[in-house]
Structures are given as structure tokens and as C-alpha cells.
Amino acid sequence: MWPHRENTFVHREKLYQQILSTPEISGVTFLGGEPLEQADNTLWLIKRIKEKTDLTSVVYTGFEQSELEAKGYWPTLYENSDLIISGRYQQSLRNTYLRLRGSTNQKLIYPLDSRLMKESDGGNEIEIVIDSLGSITTLGYPD
């Protein structure tokens, strides 16, 4: 597990404005540690994005759907996300053939009104971006 450390606090409205001011993005992905450890703010942000923008929202959570339902998070999460990847990563169930997740117990949940096309499995991919200053960014999960 990752250690919990205090970092810089950003008010959710300011974060929302930063998202809106980011050029050339089509969506927002919420992931790691556990986005729903700050459920009130995360769910507020996901709902705001859905209601006020054309951006998509993808949420990675270690919680199973039944846990999300028990905590009362499921209705807001399901109604406002375009894709929910649920379940804890389990090394013993690791599978690099899966897209968007690392172990076979993790589920891809596309809500009925999702604006994303369903991904089929077929191996992981990475994207390497080299910006104008020569900085290299790797996106994805290479094996």
C-alpha cells in the first residue's frame, strides 16, 4: 500500500476550473490511491463534470460494486460516470491481456448512458509522448 501523506489541498471548485481550462482533453480519469477516500468531493466533481461539460469521466476504484452500494456511493457514481473500473488489484490474478485493468477480478462497468465505447480485451498498450522541450511522458501500463 502507498503511504498516506498530506499534500497540497486544492478546493474542488478550483480543481473543476483547472479541468475546464485544460486544453484539448476529452475526459477526466480518477485514480490512485483511492479516489473515493474523498467521496464527497470526488462524487461532487464527477457529477459537476457530467452536468456542465461534454467531458467523460472514468473512475478506478478498489471497491467492489456491493461495497459502493453499502456506502451509498453507487447511485451518484453510476449515474454520472462513463466507465467505472472496480475491484482491488490482485497480483495472483494478474493478466496483461486485459485492457484498462490489471487483474481478472476487476470489472469494467459501463453505465447505460455512457459516452464511451466499450473496450474489448486484446493486450495493454502504452503511449509515449515527447513534448516540444524533449520531456518524455509514458502513458499506460507496460508489462
Short mmCIF file of C-alpha atoms in Angstrom, two decimals, residues 78 109-115:
data_model
loop_
_atom_site.label_atom_id
_atom_site.label_comp_id
_atom_site.label_asym_id
_atom_site.label_seq_id
_atom_site.Cartn_x
_atom_site.Cartn_y
_atom_site.Cartn_z
CA TYR A 78 -23.21 5.10 -11.76
CA ILE A 109 -18.80 -1.19 -15.72
CA TYR A 110 -20.25 0.97 -18.49
CA PRO A 111 -23.38 2.77 -17.23
CA LEU A 112 -26.34 2.70 -19.60
CA ASP A 113 -25.82 6.28 -20.80
CA SER A 114 -22.02 6.02 -21.08
CA ARG A 115 -20.47 8.21 -23.75
#
